[in-house]
Coordinates of C-alpha atoms and ligand atoms in Angstrom, one line a residue:
X760 CA 0.0 0.0 0.0
X761 CA 1.4 3.4 -0.9
X762 CA 0.1 6.6 0.4
X763 CA 0.5 10.3 -0.3
X764 CA 0.1 12.3 2.8
X765 CA -0.3 15.9 2.0
X766 CA -2.9 16.8 4.6
X767 CA -2.5 17.1 8.3
X768 CA -3.1 13.6 9.8
X769 CA -3.7 14.4 13.4
X770 CA -6.6 16.8 13.3
X771 CA -8.7 17.7 16.3
X772 CA -11.2 15.1 17.5
X773 CA -13.8 14.3 14.8
X774 CA -12.1 16.0 11.9
X775 CA -10.1 13.8 9.7
X776 CA -9.5 16.0 6.7
X777 CA -10.3 14.4 3.3
X778 CA -9.2 10.9 2.4
X779 CA -9.7 9.3 -0.9
X780 CA -9.4 5.5 -0.5
X781 CA -8.8 4.1 -4.0
X782 CA -9.9 0.6 -5.0
X783 CA -11.4 -0.7 -1.7
X784 CA -13.8 -3.6 -1.6
X785 CA -16.6 -2.8 0.8
X786 CA -17.7 -5.9 2.7
X787 CA -15.5 -7.9 0.2
X788 CA -17.6 -6.7 -2.8
X789 CA -16.4 -5.1 -6.1
X790 CA -13.6 -2.5 -5.9
X791 CA -14.7 1.2 -5.6
X792 CA -13.3 4.5 -4.4
X793 CA -14.4 5.8 -1.0
X794 CA -14.2 9.5 0.0
X795 CA -14.0 10.3 3.7
X796 CA -14.7 14.0 4.3
X797 CA -14.2 15.0 7.9
X798 CA -16.1 12.6 10.1
X799 CA -18.4 11.5 7.3
X800 CA -18.2 8.8 4.6
X801 CA -19.1 11.2 1.9
X802 CA -19.1 9.3 -1.4
X803 CA -18.6 5.8 -2.8
X804 CA -18.2 5.1 -6.5
X805 CA -15.9 4.2 -9.3
X806 CA -13.1 6.6 -10.1
X807 CA -14.0 9.4 -7.7
X808 CA -12.2 12.7 -8.0
X809 CA -11.6 14.7 -4.9
X810 CA -9.2 17.6 -5.3
X811 CA -7.2 18.3 -2.2
X812 CA -7.9 14.9 -0.6
X813 CA -5.1 12.7 0.6
X814 CA -5.0 9.7 -1.7
X815 CA -4.5 6.2 -0.3
X816 CA -3.9 3.5 -2.8
X817 CA -6.0 0.7 -1.2
X818 CA -6.2 -1.6 -4.2
X819 CA -7.7 -4.9 -3.2
X820 CA -8.1 -4.1 0.4
X821 CA -11.4 -5.0 2.1
X822 CA -13.3 -2.2 3.8
X823 CA -15.3 -3.2 6.8
X824 CA -17.1 -0.9 9.3
X825 CA -14.8 -0.1 12.3
X826 CA -14.9 -3.2 14.6
X827 CA -16.6 -3.1 18.0
X828 CA -15.4 -5.1 21.0
X829 CA -18.0 -5.6 23.7
X830 CA -15.5 -7.2 26.1
X831 CA -12.1 -5.6 26.7
X832 CA -10.1 -5.3 29.9
X833 CA -8.1 -2.1 29.9
X834 CA -7.0 -2.4 33.5
X835 CA -7.0 1.3 34.2
X836 CA -7.4 2.5 36.9
X837 CA -5.3 0.2 39.1
X838 CA -3.2 -2.2 37.0
X839 CA -1.4 0.2 34.7
X840 CA 1.5 -2.2 34.7
X841 CA -0.6 -4.7 32.7
X842 CA -2.4 -2.2 30.4
X843 CA -3.6 1.4 30.3
X844 CA -6.5 3.0 28.4
X845 CA -3.9 4.5 26.0
X846 CA -2.0 1.2 25.4
X847 CA -5.1 -0.9 25.2
X848 CA -6.8 1.4 22.7
X849 CA -3.6 1.5 20.6
X850 CA -3.9 -2.3 20.5
X851 CA -7.5 -2.0 19.6
X852 CA -6.9 0.4 16.7
X853 CA -4.2 -1.9 15.3
X854 CA -6.7 -4.7 15.5
X855 CA -9.2 -2.7 13.5
X856 CA -11.5 -1.6 16.3
X857 CA -13.1 1.8 16.6
X858 CA -15.0 1.1 19.8
X859 CA -14.2 -1.0 22.8
X860 CA -16.3 -1.6 25.9
X861 CA -14.0 -1.5 28.9
X862 CA -14.8 -4.0 31.6
X863 CA -15.5 -2.9 35.1
X864 CA -13.1 -5.1 37.1
X865 CA -10.6 -2.4 37.6
X866 CA -9.1 -1.2 40.9
X867 CA -11.1 0.6 42.1
X868 CA -14.0 -1.2 40.4
X869 CA -16.0 0.9 37.9
X870 CA -19.2 0.9 40.0
X871 CA -19.8 4.6 40.3
X872 CA -20.4 7.5 37.9
X873 CA -17.0 8.9 38.9
X874 CA -15.0 5.9 37.8
X875 CA -16.8 5.3 34.6
X876 CA -16.4 9.0 33.7
X877 CA -12.7 8.8 34.4
X878 CA -12.3 5.8 32.0
X879 CA -14.4 7.5 29.4
X880 CA -12.3 10.7 29.6
X881 CA -9.0 8.7 29.4
X882 CA -10.4 7.2 26.2
X883 CA -11.2 10.5 24.7
X884 CA -7.8 11.9 25.6
X885 CA -6.0 8.9 24.1
X886 CA -8.0 9.2 20.9
X887 CA -7.2 5.8 19.4
X888 CA -10.7 4.5 19.5
X889 CA -14.0 5.2 21.4
X890 CA -14.1 3.8 24.9
X891 CA -17.5 2.9 26.3
X892 CA -17.1 1.9 30.0
X893 CA -19.0 -1.1 31.3
X894 CA -20.5 -0.4 34.7
X895 CA -20.4 -3.0 37.5
X896 CA -23.7 -4.7 38.4
X897 CA -22.9 -4.9 42.1
X898 CA -20.8 -2.8 44.4
X899 CA -17.2 -3.8 44.3
X900 CA -18.2 -6.9 42.2
X901 CA -19.0 -8.5 45.5
X902 CA -22.4 -9.8 44.3
X903 CA -24.2 -8.4 47.4
X904 CA -25.7 -5.0 46.6
X905 CA -26.6 -3.4 43.3
X906 CA -24.2 -0.6 42.2
X907 CA -25.5 2.8 41.2
X908 CA -26.7 1.7 37.8
X909 CA -28.9 4.7 37.1
X910 CA -26.1 7.2 38.0
X911 CA -23.7 5.5 35.7
X912 CA -26.3 5.4 32.9
X913 CA -27.0 9.2 33.2
X914 CA -23.3 10.1 33.6
X915 CA -21.2 11.6 30.8
X916 CA -20.1 8.0 30.0
X917 CA -23.8 7.1 29.3
X918 CA -23.3 3.5 30.4
X919 CA -25.6 0.9 28.8
X920 CA -23.8 -2.3 29.5
X921 CA -23.4 -3.6 33.0
X922 CA -21.3 -6.6 34.1
X923 CA -19.5 -8.1 37.1
X924 CA -17.3 -9.9 34.6
X925 CA -14.6 -12.0 36.2
X926 CA -17.4 -12.8 38.7
X927 CA -20.8 -14.2 38.2
X928 CA -23.9 -12.4 39.5
X929 CA -24.9 -15.7 41.2
X930 CA -27.7 -14.4 43.4
X931 CA -30.9 -14.9 41.4
X932 CA -32.8 -12.2 43.2
X933 CA -30.0 -9.6 42.6
X934 CA -29.8 -10.7 38.9
X935 CA -33.6 -10.2 38.6
X936 CA -33.4 -6.8 40.1
X937 CA -30.5 -5.7 37.9
X938 CA -32.5 -6.9 34.8
X939 CA -35.5 -4.9 35.9
X940 CA -33.5 -1.8 36.7
X941 CA -31.8 -1.5 33.3
X942 CA -35.0 -1.8 31.4
X943 CA -35.8 1.8 32.0
X944 CA -32.9 3.0 29.8
X945 CA -32.7 -0.1 27.5
X946 CA -29.5 -1.2 29.3
X947 CA -28.3 -4.8 29.2
X948 CA -26.8 -7.1 31.9
X949 CA -23.8 -8.9 30.6
X950 CA -23.4 -12.1 32.6
X951 CA -20.2 -14.0 33.3
X952 CA -22.0 -17.3 33.6
X953 CA -20.2 -19.4 36.2
X954 CA -22.0 -21.1 39.0
X955 CA -19.5 -20.5 41.8
X956 CA -20.1 -23.5 44.0
X957 CA -19.7 -25.9 41.0
X958 CA -16.4 -24.3 40.0
X959 CA -14.6 -23.9 43.4
X960 CA -10.9 -24.3 42.8
X961 CA -11.5 -25.4 39.2
X962 CA -8.4 -25.3 37.0
X963 CA -9.5 -26.3 33.6
X964 CA -12.4 -27.8 31.7
X965 CA -13.9 -30.9 33.5
X966 CA -13.4 -33.8 31.2
X967 CA -10.9 -36.4 29.9
X968 CA -7.9 -34.0 30.1
X969 CA -8.7 -32.9 33.7
X970 CA -9.2 -36.5 34.8
X971 CA -5.8 -37.5 33.2
X972 CA -4.0 -34.6 34.9
X973 CA -5.8 -35.1 38.2
X974 CA -6.8 -31.4 38.4
X975 CA -10.2 -30.2 39.6
X976 CA -12.4 -29.5 36.6
X977 CA -14.9 -26.9 35.6
X978 CA -18.0 -28.6 34.4
X979 CA -19.9 -27.3 31.4
X980 CA -23.0 -27.4 33.5
X981 CA -21.7 -24.6 35.7
X982 CA -21.9 -22.3 32.7
X983 CA -25.1 -23.7 31.2
X984 CA -27.1 -23.7 34.5
X985 CA -26.6 -19.9 34.9
X986 CA -27.4 -19.2 31.2
X987 CA -30.6 -21.2 31.5
X988 CA -31.6 -19.4 34.8
X989 CA -30.8 -16.0 33.5
X990 CA -32.6 -16.6 30.2
X991 CA -35.7 -17.5 32.2
X992 CA -35.3 -14.4 34.3
X993 CA -34.8 -12.1 31.2
X994 CA -37.9 -13.7 29.6
X995 CA -39.9 -13.2 32.8
X996 CA -39.1 -9.5 33.3
X997 CA -38.8 -8.7 29.6
X998 CA -35.4 -7.3 29.9
X999 CA -32.1 -7.7 28.0
X1000 CA -29.5 -10.3 28.9
X1001 CA -26.2 -10.7 27.2
X1002 CA -24.1 -13.8 27.9
X1003 CA -20.3 -13.2 28.0
X1004 CA -17.8 -15.6 26.4
X1005 CA -20.0 -18.6 25.8
X1006 CA -17.8 -21.7 25.7
X1007 CA -19.8 -25.0 25.5
X1008 CA -22.0 -26.8 23.0
X1009 CA -24.7 -27.0 25.7
X1010 CA -24.7 -23.2 26.1
X1011 CA -25.4 -22.8 22.4
X1012 CA -28.4 -25.1 22.7
X1013 CA -29.8 -23.2 25.6
X1014 CA -29.3 -19.9 23.7
X1015 CA -31.1 -21.3 20.7
X1016 CA -34.0 -22.3 22.9
X1017 CA -34.1 -18.9 24.6
X1018 CA -34.1 -17.1 21.3
X1019 CA -36.9 -19.4 20.0
X1020 CA -39.0 -18.1 22.9
X1021 CA -38.5 -14.5 21.7
X1022 CA -36.6 -13.5 24.8
X1023 CA -34.1 -10.7 24.5
X1024 CA -31.0 -12.8 25.0
X1025 CA -27.7 -12.2 23.1
X1026 CA -24.3 -13.8 23.4
X1027 CA -20.7 -13.5 22.5
X1028 CA -17.8 -15.9 21.9
X1029 CA -14.1 -15.2 22.0
X1030 CA -11.6 -15.9 19.3
X1031 CA -9.8 -18.4 21.5
X1032 CA -12.9 -20.4 22.3
X1033 CA -13.4 -20.7 18.5
X1034 CA -10.0 -22.2 18.0
X1035 CA -8.2 -23.7 21.0
X1036 CA -9.1 -26.8 23.0
X1037 CA -8.5 -28.1 26.6
X1038 CA -5.7 -30.5 25.6
X1039 CA -3.4 -27.5 25.4
X1040 CA -3.7 -27.3 29.2
X1041 CA -1.7 -30.6 29.5
X1042 CA 1.4 -28.5 28.7
X1043 CA 0.8 -26.7 32.1
X1044 CA 1.7 -23.5 30.2
X1045 CA -0.4 -20.8 32.0
X1046 CA -0.8 -18.9 28.7
X1047 CA -3.7 -21.4 28.1
X1048 CA -5.4 -20.7 31.4
X1049 CA -8.5 -18.7 30.8
X1050 CA -12.0 -18.2 32.3
X1051 CA -14.1 -19.8 31.1
X1052 CA -11.6 -22.6 30.3
X1053 CA -10.8 -23.9 26.9
X1054 CA -13.2 -26.7 26.1
X1055 CA -13.3 -29.7 23.7
X1056 CA -13.1 -29.9 19.9
X1057 CA -16.9 -30.7 19.9
X1058 CA -17.6 -27.5 21.8
X1059 CA -15.4 -25.5 19.4
X1060 CA -17.4 -26.9 16.5
X1061 CA -20.7 -26.1 18.1
X1062 CA -19.5 -22.5 18.9
X1063 CA -18.5 -22.0 15.2
X1064 CA -21.8 -23.3 14.0
X1065 CA -23.7 -21.2 16.6
X1066 CA -21.8 -18.0 15.5
X1067 CA -22.5 -18.8 11.8
X1068 CA -26.2 -19.3 12.3
X1069 CA -26.6 -16.2 14.6
X1070 CA -27.4 -18.2 17.8
X1071 CA -24.3 -16.5 19.1
X1072 CA -24.5 -12.9 18.0
X1073 CA -21.0 -11.7 18.0
X1074 CA -17.3 -12.2 18.6
X1075 CA -15.8 -10.4 21.6
X1076 CA -12.2 -10.6 22.5
X1077 CA -12.1 -10.8 26.3
X1078 CA -8.7 -9.1 25.9
X1079 CA -7.3 -9.8 29.4
X1080 CA -3.8 -8.4 29.7
X1081 CA -1.7 -9.6 32.7
X1082 CA 1.7 -8.6 34.0
X1083 CA 4.4 -11.3 33.8
X1084 CA 4.4 -11.9 37.6
X1085 CA 0.7 -12.8 37.4
X1086 CA 0.9 -15.0 34.4
X1087 CA 4.4 -16.5 34.1
X1088 CA 4.1 -18.6 37.2
X1089 CA 2.8 -22.1 38.1
X1090 CA -0.6 -23.0 36.6
X1091 CA -2.6 -22.8 39.8
X1092 CA -1.3 -19.4 40.8
X1093 CA -1.5 -17.8 37.3
X1094 CA -4.4 -15.4 36.5
X1095 CA -6.8 -16.5 33.8
X1096 CA -6.9 -14.6 30.5
X1097 CA -5.3 -13.9 27.2
X1098 CA -4.7 -10.7 25.2
X1099 CA -6.7 -10.6 22.0
X1100 CA -7.3 -7.2 20.4
X1101 CA -4.4 -7.4 18.0
X1102 CA -5.1 -11.0 16.8
X1103 CA -9.0 -11.2 16.9
X1104 CA -9.7 -10.3 13.3
X1105 CA -7.1 -12.7 12.0
X1106 CA -8.3 -15.6 14.1
X1107 CA -11.9 -14.8 13.1
X1108 CA -10.9 -14.9 9.4
X1109 CA -9.1 -18.2 10.0
X1110 CA -11.9 -20.0 11.8
X1111 CA -15.0 -18.5 10.2
X1112 CA -14.2 -16.9 6.8
X1113 CA -11.6 -19.3 5.4
X1114 CA -13.7 -22.4 6.1
X1115 CA -16.7 -20.7 4.5
X1116 CA -18.8 -20.4 7.7
X1117 CA -19.2 -16.6 7.2
X1118 CA -18.7 -14.2 4.3
X1119 CA -17.1 -10.8 4.8
X1120 CA -20.5 -9.2 5.4
X1121 CA -21.3 -11.9 8.0
X1122 CA -18.0 -11.3 9.7
X1123 CA -18.6 -7.6 9.7
X1124 CA -22.0 -8.2 11.4
X1125 CA -20.4 -10.4 14.1
X1126 CA -17.6 -8.0 14.8
X1127 CA -19.2 -4.6 14.2
X1128 CA -23.0 -4.6 13.6
X1129 CA -24.1 -7.0 16.3
X1130 CA -21.9 -5.6 19.1
X1131 CA -23.2 -2.1 18.1
X1132 CA -26.8 -3.3 18.5
X1133 CA -26.1 -5.0 21.8
X1134 CA -24.1 -2.1 23.2
X1135 CA -26.6 0.5 22.2
X1136 CA -24.3 2.4 19.8
X1137 CA -25.8 4.8 17.3
X1138 CA -28.4 3.4 14.9
X1139 CA -26.3 3.8 11.8
X1140 CA -23.6 1.5 13.0
X1141 CA -25.9 -1.3 13.8
X1142 CA -26.4 -2.4 10.2
X1143 CA -23.1 -3.1 8.4
X1144 CA -24.4 -2.2 4.9
X1145 CA -25.7 1.1 6.2
X1146 CA -22.5 1.8 8.0
X1147 CA -20.6 1.9 4.7
X1148 CA -23.1 4.0 2.7
X1149 CA -22.6 7.7 1.9
X1150 CA -23.7 9.8 4.9
X1151 CA -22.5 7.2 7.5
X1152 CA -19.9 8.0 10.2
X1153 CA -16.5 7.3 8.7
X1154 CA -15.5 4.5 11.0
X1155 CA -13.7 2.2 8.6
X1156 CA -11.1 -0.6 8.7
X1157 CA -9.1 -1.6 5.7
X1158 CA -7.6 -5.1 5.7
X1159 CA -5.4 -7.0 3.4
X1160 CA -7.1 -10.4 3.0
X1161 CA -4.1 -11.9 1.2
X1162 CA -1.5 -10.9 3.7
X1163 CA -0.1 -13.3 6.3
X1164 CA 1.8 -12.2 9.4
X1165 CA 3.6 -13.9 12.2
X1166 CA 2.6 -13.0 15.8
X1167 CA 5.4 -11.3 17.7
X1168 CA 4.2 -10.5 21.2
X1169 CA 7.1 -8.0 21.6
X1170 CA 5.7 -6.0 18.7
X1171 CA 2.3 -5.6 20.4
X1172 CA 1.0 -2.2 21.4
X1173 CA -0.6 -3.9 24.4
X1174 CA 1.6 -3.7 27.6
X1175 CA 1.1 -7.4 28.1
X1176 CA 2.3 -10.3 26.1
X1177 CA 0.1 -13.2 27.2
X1178 CA -0.9 -14.4 23.8
X1179 CA -1.2 -18.1 22.9
X1180 CA -0.3 -17.3 19.3
X1181 CA 3.3 -16.3 19.6
X1182 CA 5.2 -17.3 16.5
X1183 CA 2.0 -18.4 14.7
X1184 CA 1.4 -17.3 11.2
X1185 CA -2.1 -15.8 10.8
X1186 CA -4.1 -14.6 7.8
X1187 CA -5.4 -11.1 7.2
X1188 CA -3.7 -7.9 8.2
X1189 CA -5.2 -4.6 9.2
X1190 CA -3.6 -1.9 7.0
X1191 CA -5.6 1.2 8.1
X1192 CA -8.3 2.2 10.7
X1193 CA -10.3 5.4 10.5
X1194 CA -12.1 6.8 13.5
X1195 CA -14.6 9.4 12.4
X1196 CA -12.5 10.0 9.3
X1197 CA -9.3 10.4 11.1
X1198 CA -6.7 7.6 10.6
X1199 CA -5.7 5.9 13.8
X1200 CA -3.6 3.3 11.9
X1201 CA -1.9 3.7 8.6
X1202 CA 0.3 1.1 6.9
X1203 CA -0.3 -1.2 9.8
X1204 CA 1.1 1.3 12.3
X1205 CA -0.3 3.7 14.9
X1206 CA -0.6 7.2 13.5
Ligands
DOR620 O1 -10.0 -15.1 31.6 C1 -10.5 -14.2 32.1 N1 -9.9 -13.1 32.4 N2 -11.9 -14.2 32.3 C2 -12.5 -13.3 33.0 O2 -13.7 -13.5 33.1 C3 -11.8 -12.2 33.6 C4 -10.6 -11.9 32.8 C5 -9.7 -10.9 33.6 O3 -10.1 -9.9 34.1 O4 -8.5 -11.2 33.6
ZN621 ZN1 -15.6 -13.2 32.1

């Protein structure tokens, strides 16, 4: 990709100058030119002329709407050694994201209007992508008393997604109250579905591998029981439930049943649960320790099928950066989680597009349209075709579908390196990301 930069690149917020993207393929379709004028996608068509615009030769690159991640741990405030809003959003931009939802399990917990506004402001200042804070459901993630959901919703951060992620809201009465409460402002409760008593001291998926290793396992039923219970509650109160990081075939079946009832239940799956299996834990390499745990090949297959047919609505990274002292230790002491922002799109291409389970428009829906709908982002971004029409907000990612790259954790923008893909060759490379018409990434590098 060559580029001719004759306009200021870093304009003030929301003003990107004029960019003429030559030869892009929107949603993988026929090549056209695309003109970004300030924050707006102004024109699409063959051989556009745009005097004064910066021309980017994007021949053959696929244009997708800016990706949206419903599940990112940015670790600020509190664990800036593992990640900051600035470093995490740089990683997001490099991965093609224009919005990330920042999980609430920070220190202090994002359970007040003050903390969510702080995270939102840090995102604005960094400017690499939009940061939408997730508010905690319960005070301190303790699962005992509801947090100030209304105050977070009406704060400058305008919180719509609430989650105790990392912990399950296991008390059924509290869960019911939370679902009822957020109905007033069309919020959603994102549940980390893990029945706590069934998973005490659990180390990996309960199955053949855990039996062989003699480690306490994490039964699929511990996830499925909570999803079934919460789907029933969401149906009963008519509110919105979102299920975080679904990991079992049984969960997919329960979601299919809940949706068939017309209940407002949505779900996400992570790239790692779409690819990796529990036999990797036999290496005792804590890079494979994650919550929920890696499951079996049959689960992976069911998750891919569920994502393809829409039973699972979207891909979310669960980007979970950890400092070396928390991760590079013995298995039982290591924190669960993997970084994912910079590899998510490539893994999704590998597991969904290359085998023909999703086309580019389908992938765009699972990584941009659906998370926009669930997270309550502006109407125009909820439909991926509409998001790439003239008049839309110019949130665009350009990716090279033919490129392959080798994962080098030391080249990550993230402060953490806990990726299971080090040294692995992956398909598809983000070349450029535009946030409201302003490039945040050009030539695969942060602007
Ligand atoms: O693996 C995980 N890591 N799962 C979670 O639910 C929390 C996350 C974290 O915060 O590290
Ligand atoms: Zn979680």
